[in-house]
Tab-separated table of C-alpha atoms in Angstrom:
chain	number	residue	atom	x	y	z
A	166	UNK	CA	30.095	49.658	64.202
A	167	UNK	CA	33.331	51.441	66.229
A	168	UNK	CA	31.851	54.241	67.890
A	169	UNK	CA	34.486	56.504	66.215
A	170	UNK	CA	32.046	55.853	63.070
A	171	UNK	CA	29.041	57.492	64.717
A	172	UNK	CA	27.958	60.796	63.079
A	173	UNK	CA	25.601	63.592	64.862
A	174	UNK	CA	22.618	63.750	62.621
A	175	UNK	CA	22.748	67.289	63.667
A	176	UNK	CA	25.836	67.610	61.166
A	177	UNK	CA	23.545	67.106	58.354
A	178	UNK	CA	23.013	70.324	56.043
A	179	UNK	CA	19.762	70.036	55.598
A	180	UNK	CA	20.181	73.285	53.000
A	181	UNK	CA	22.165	71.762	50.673
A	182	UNK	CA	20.947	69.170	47.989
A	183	UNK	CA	22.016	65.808	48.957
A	184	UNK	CA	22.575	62.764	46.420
A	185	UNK	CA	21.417	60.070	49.014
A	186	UNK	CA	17.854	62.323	49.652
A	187	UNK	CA	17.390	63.027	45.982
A	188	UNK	CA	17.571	59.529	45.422
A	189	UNK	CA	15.310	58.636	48.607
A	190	UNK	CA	13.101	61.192	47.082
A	191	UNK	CA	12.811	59.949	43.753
A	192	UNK	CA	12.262	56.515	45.136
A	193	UNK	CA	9.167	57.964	47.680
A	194	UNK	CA	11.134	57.655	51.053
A	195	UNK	CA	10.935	60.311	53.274
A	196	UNK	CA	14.466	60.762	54.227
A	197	UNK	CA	14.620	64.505	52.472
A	198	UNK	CA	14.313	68.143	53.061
A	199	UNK	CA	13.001	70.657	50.856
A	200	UNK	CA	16.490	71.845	49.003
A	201	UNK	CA	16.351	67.706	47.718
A	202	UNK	CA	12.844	67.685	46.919
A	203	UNK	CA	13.783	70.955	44.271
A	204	UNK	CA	16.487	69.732	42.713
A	205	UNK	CA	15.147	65.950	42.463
A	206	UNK	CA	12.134	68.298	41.024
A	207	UNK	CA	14.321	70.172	38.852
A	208	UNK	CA	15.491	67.123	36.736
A	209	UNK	CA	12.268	65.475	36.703
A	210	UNK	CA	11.026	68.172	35.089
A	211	UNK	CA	13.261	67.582	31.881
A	212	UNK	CA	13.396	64.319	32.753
A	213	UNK	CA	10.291	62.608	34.214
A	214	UNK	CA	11.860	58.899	33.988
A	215	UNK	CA	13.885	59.678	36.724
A	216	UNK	CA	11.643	58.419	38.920
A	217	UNK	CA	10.349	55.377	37.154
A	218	UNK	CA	14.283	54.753	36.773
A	219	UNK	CA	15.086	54.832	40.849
A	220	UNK	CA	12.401	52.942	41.712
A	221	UNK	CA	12.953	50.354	39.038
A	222	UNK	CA	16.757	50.151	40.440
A	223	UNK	CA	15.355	48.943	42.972
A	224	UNK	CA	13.068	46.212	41.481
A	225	UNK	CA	16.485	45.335	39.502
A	226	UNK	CA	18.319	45.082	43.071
A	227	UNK	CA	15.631	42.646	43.993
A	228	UNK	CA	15.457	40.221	41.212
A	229	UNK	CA	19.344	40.259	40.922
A	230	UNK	CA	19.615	39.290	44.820
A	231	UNK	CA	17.282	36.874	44.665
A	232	UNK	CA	18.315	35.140	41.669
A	233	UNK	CA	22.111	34.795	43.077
A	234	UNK	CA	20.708	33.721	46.589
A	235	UNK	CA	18.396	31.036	44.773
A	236	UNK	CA	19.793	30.198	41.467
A	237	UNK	CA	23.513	30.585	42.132
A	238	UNK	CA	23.390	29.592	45.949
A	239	UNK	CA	25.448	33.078	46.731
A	240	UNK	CA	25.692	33.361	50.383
A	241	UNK	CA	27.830	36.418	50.867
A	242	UNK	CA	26.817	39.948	49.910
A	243	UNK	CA	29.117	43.086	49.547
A	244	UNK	CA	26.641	46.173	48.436
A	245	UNK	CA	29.130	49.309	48.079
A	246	UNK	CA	27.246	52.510	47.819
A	247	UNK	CA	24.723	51.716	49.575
A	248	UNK	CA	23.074	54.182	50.047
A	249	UNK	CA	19.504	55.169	52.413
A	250	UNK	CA	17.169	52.198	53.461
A	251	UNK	CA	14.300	52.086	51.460
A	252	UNK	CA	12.102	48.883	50.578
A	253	UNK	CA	13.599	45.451	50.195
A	254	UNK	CA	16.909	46.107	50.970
A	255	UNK	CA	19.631	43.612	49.845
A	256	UNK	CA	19.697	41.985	53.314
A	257	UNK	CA	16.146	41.075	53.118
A	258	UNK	CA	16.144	40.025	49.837
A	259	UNK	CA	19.007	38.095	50.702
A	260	UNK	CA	18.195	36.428	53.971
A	261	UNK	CA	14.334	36.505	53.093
A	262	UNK	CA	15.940	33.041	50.820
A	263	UNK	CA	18.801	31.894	52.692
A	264	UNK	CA	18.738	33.244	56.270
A	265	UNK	CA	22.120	32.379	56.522
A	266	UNK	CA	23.265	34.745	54.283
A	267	UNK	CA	25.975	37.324	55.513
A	268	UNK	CA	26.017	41.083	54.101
A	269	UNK	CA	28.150	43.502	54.241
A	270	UNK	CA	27.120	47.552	53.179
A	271	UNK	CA	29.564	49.798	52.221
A	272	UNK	CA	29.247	53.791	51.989
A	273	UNK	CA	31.430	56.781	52.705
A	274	UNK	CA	28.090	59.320	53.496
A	275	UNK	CA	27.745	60.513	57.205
A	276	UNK	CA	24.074	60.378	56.628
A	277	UNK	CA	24.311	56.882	55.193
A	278	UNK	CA	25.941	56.107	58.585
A	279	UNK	CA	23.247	57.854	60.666
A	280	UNK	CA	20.855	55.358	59.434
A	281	UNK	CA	22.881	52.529	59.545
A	282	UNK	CA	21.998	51.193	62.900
A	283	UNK	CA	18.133	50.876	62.065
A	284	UNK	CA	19.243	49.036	59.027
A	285	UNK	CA	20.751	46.604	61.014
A	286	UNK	CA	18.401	45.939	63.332
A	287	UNK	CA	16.436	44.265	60.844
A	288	UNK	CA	18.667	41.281	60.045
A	289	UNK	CA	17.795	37.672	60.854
A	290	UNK	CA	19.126	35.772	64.034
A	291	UNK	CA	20.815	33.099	61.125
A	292	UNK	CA	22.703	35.994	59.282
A	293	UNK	CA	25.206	38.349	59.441
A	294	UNK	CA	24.153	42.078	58.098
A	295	UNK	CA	27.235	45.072	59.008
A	296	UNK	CA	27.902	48.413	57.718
A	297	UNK	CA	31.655	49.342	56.739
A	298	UNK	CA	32.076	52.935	56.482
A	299	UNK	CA	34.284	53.558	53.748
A	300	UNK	CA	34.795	55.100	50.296
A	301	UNK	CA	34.732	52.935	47.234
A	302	UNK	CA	38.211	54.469	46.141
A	303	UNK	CA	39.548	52.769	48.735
A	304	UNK	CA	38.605	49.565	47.897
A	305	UNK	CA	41.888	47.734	49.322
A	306	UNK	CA	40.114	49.008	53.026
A	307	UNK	CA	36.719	47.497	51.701
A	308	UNK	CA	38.095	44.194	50.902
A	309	UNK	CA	39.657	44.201	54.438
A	310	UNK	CA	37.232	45.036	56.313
A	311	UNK	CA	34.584	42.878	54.887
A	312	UNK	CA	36.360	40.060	55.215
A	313	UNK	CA	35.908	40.309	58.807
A	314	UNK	CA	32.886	39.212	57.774
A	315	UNK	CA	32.541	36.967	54.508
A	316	UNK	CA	34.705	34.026	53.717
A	317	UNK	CA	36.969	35.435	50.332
A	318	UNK	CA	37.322	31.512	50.082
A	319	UNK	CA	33.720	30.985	48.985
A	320	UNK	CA	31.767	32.897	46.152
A	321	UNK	CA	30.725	36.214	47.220
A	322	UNK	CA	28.124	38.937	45.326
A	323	UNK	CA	29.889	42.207	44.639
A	324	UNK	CA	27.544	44.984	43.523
A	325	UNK	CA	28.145	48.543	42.748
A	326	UNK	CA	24.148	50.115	42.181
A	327	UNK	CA	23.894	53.181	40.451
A	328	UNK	CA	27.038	54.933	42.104
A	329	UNK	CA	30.170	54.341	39.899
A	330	UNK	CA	28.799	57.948	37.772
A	331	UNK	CA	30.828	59.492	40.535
A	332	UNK	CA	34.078	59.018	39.554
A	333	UNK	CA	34.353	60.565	36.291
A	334	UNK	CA	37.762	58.635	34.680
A	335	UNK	CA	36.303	55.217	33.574
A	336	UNK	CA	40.024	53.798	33.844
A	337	UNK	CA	39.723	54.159	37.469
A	338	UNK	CA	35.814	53.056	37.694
A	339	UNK	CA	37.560	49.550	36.339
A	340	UNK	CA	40.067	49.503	38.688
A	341	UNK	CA	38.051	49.875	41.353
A	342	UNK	CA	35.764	46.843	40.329
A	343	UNK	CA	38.693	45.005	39.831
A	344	UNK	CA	40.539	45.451	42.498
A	345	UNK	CA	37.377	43.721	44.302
A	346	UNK	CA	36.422	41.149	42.186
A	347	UNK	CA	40.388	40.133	42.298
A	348	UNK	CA	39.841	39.407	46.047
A	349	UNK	CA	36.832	36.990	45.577
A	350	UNK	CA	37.315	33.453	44.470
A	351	UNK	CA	35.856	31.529	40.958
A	352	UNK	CA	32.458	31.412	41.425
A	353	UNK	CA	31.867	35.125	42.781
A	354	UNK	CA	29.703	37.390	40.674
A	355	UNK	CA	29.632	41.276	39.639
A	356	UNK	CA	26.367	42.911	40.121
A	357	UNK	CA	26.064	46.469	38.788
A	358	UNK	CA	23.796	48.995	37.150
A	359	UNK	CA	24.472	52.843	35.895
A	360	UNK	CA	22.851	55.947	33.985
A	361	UNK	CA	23.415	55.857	30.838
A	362	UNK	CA	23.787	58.494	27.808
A	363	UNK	CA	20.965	56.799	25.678
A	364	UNK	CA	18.613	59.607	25.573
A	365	UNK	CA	18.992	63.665	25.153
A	366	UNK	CA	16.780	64.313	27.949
A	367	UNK	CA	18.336	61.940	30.633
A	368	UNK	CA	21.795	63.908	29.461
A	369	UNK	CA	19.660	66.866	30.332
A	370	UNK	CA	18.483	65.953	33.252
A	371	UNK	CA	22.311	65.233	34.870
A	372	UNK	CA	22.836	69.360	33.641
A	373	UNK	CA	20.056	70.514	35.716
A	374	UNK	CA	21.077	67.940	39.035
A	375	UNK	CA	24.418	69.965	38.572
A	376	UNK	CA	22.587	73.534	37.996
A	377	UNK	CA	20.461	72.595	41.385
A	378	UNK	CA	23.599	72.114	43.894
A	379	UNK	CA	23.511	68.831	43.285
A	380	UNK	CA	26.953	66.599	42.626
A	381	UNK	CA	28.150	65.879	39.277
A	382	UNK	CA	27.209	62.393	37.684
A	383	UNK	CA	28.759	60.818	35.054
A	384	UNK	CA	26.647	58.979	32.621
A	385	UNK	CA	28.226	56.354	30.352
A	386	UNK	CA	27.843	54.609	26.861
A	387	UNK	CA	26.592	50.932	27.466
A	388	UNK	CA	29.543	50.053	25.887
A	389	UNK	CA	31.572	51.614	28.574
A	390	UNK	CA	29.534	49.969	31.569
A	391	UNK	CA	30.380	46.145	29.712
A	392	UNK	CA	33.958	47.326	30.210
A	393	UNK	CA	33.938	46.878	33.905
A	394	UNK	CA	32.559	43.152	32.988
A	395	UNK	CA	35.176	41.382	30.656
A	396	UNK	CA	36.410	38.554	31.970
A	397	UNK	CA	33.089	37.121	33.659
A	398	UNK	CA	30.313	35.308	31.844
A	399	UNK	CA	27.173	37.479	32.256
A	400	UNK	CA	23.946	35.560	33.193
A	401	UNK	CA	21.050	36.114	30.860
A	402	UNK	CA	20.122	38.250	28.803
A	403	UNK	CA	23.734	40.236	29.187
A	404	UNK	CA	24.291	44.110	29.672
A	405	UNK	CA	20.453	45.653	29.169
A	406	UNK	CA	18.116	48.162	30.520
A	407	UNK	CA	17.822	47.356	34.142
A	408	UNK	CA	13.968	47.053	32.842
A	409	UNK	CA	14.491	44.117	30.635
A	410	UNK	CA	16.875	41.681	32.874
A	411	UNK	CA	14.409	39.476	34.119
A	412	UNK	CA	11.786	41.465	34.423
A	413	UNK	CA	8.796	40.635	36.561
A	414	UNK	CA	6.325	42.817	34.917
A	415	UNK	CA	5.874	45.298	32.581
A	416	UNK	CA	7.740	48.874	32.760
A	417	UNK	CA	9.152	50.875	29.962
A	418	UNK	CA	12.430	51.104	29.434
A	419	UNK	CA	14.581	53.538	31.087
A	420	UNK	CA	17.962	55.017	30.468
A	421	UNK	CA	19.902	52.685	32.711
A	422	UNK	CA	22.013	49.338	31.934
A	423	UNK	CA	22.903	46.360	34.104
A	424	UNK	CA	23.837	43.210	34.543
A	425	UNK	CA	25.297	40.289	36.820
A	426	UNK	CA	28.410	38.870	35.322
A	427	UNK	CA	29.584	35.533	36.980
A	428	UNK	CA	34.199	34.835	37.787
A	429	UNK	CA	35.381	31.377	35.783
């Protein structure tokens, strides 16, 4: 990490309602301050699957690491939007079955970055694990700077969790995956997962994030999300509720698709 990277966590405006907190919230972390805790409050109140949704993301995260690194022998990880450490990040999943496994995280937060280091530290002496601090509109910087890293000559894991709602034009949203994906070989695989517009109160719920300070995010149509996929052959069972691919238990379902679509 180039020192020129490094951010003061004194910078941080602890006053105003962060998306990486909310989320940390919403997941249980306790990387938050009070103005996250109200508005992560505010849209659980019309929309109390917002939690059960985060922390299911995260169970999603884990199953679809896992079965690249074991069923697909994926070696090579590029995670862009990132995000705050919580549990099971995809470095652990990831070298927790192949220690050899190298991956790279990509965000364009300062407080991301503030954290990054004790992310890091927790890699294995086999693998690579880095941070690349940079925004996922840029993603012709991404590609270079990860391949620092990974080998663009073997089959790498691109995944976008839960953060493409930011950008509202969806033209760009697949422009941006494909601009990626067109830099790994055949072989490679798409991992993502986004809100959806499947329910009235989730719909709500984004109003009230937006009432409470909190930055706009675009939910999508299913049918929009298996945009960003044509071309690849999705793995079993397809573009679902992040609930029902794979699942290792029972949870209900929650207004959020994804899937893990593999490059001919």
């Amino acid at each position: 990490m180039a020192d020129r990277d490094v951010v003061d966590p004194s910078a941080v405006d602890a006053d105003v309602p962060h998306a990486a907190r909310i989320w940390n919230y919403w997941m249980g972390g306790k990387d938050n301050y009070a103005a996250d805790r109200a508005a992560g409050d505010a849209v659980a109140e019309v929309y109390p699957q917002i939690v059960t949704m985060a922390r299911q993301s995260r169970r999603f995260l884990i199953r679809a690491v896992e079965f690249l690194a074991r069923e697909r022998g994926v070696r090579q990880f590029i995670d862009i939007g990132t995000g705050l450490p919580t549990m099971q990040n995809t470095h652990e999943v990831a070298q927790g079955v192949a220690p050899e496994s190298k991956i790279v995280y990509v965000d364009n937060d300062p407080l991301v970055l503030v954290h990054a280091r004790a992310l890091l530290g927790s890699t294995t002496a086999e693998g690579t694990t880095t941070y690349v601090h940079a925004d996922y509109h840029d993603p012709d910087r991404i590609v270079a700077e990860a391949g620092k890293v990974v080998d663009f000559r073997e089959p790498v894991a691109v995944m976008f969790m839960g953060v493409l709602g930011y950008e509202p034009d969806l033209a760009v949203v697949r422009s941006i995956v494909g601009r990626v994906m067109d830099a790994t070989p055949s072989g490679s695989h798409l991992v993502m997962w986004d809100g959806t517009d499947t329910g009235a109160e989730v719909v709500e719920g984004a109003e009230k994030l937006v009432e409470s300070g909190g930055v706009p995010y675009i939910l999508r149509a299913p049918e929009q999300l298996a945009r960003c996929f044509e071309g690849l052959e999705l793995a079993e069972p397809g573009l679902v509720p992040i609930t029902e691919w794979r699942p290792d238990g029972d949870a209900p379902s929650v207004d959020a698709y994804g899937a893990v679509g593999r490059k001919p």
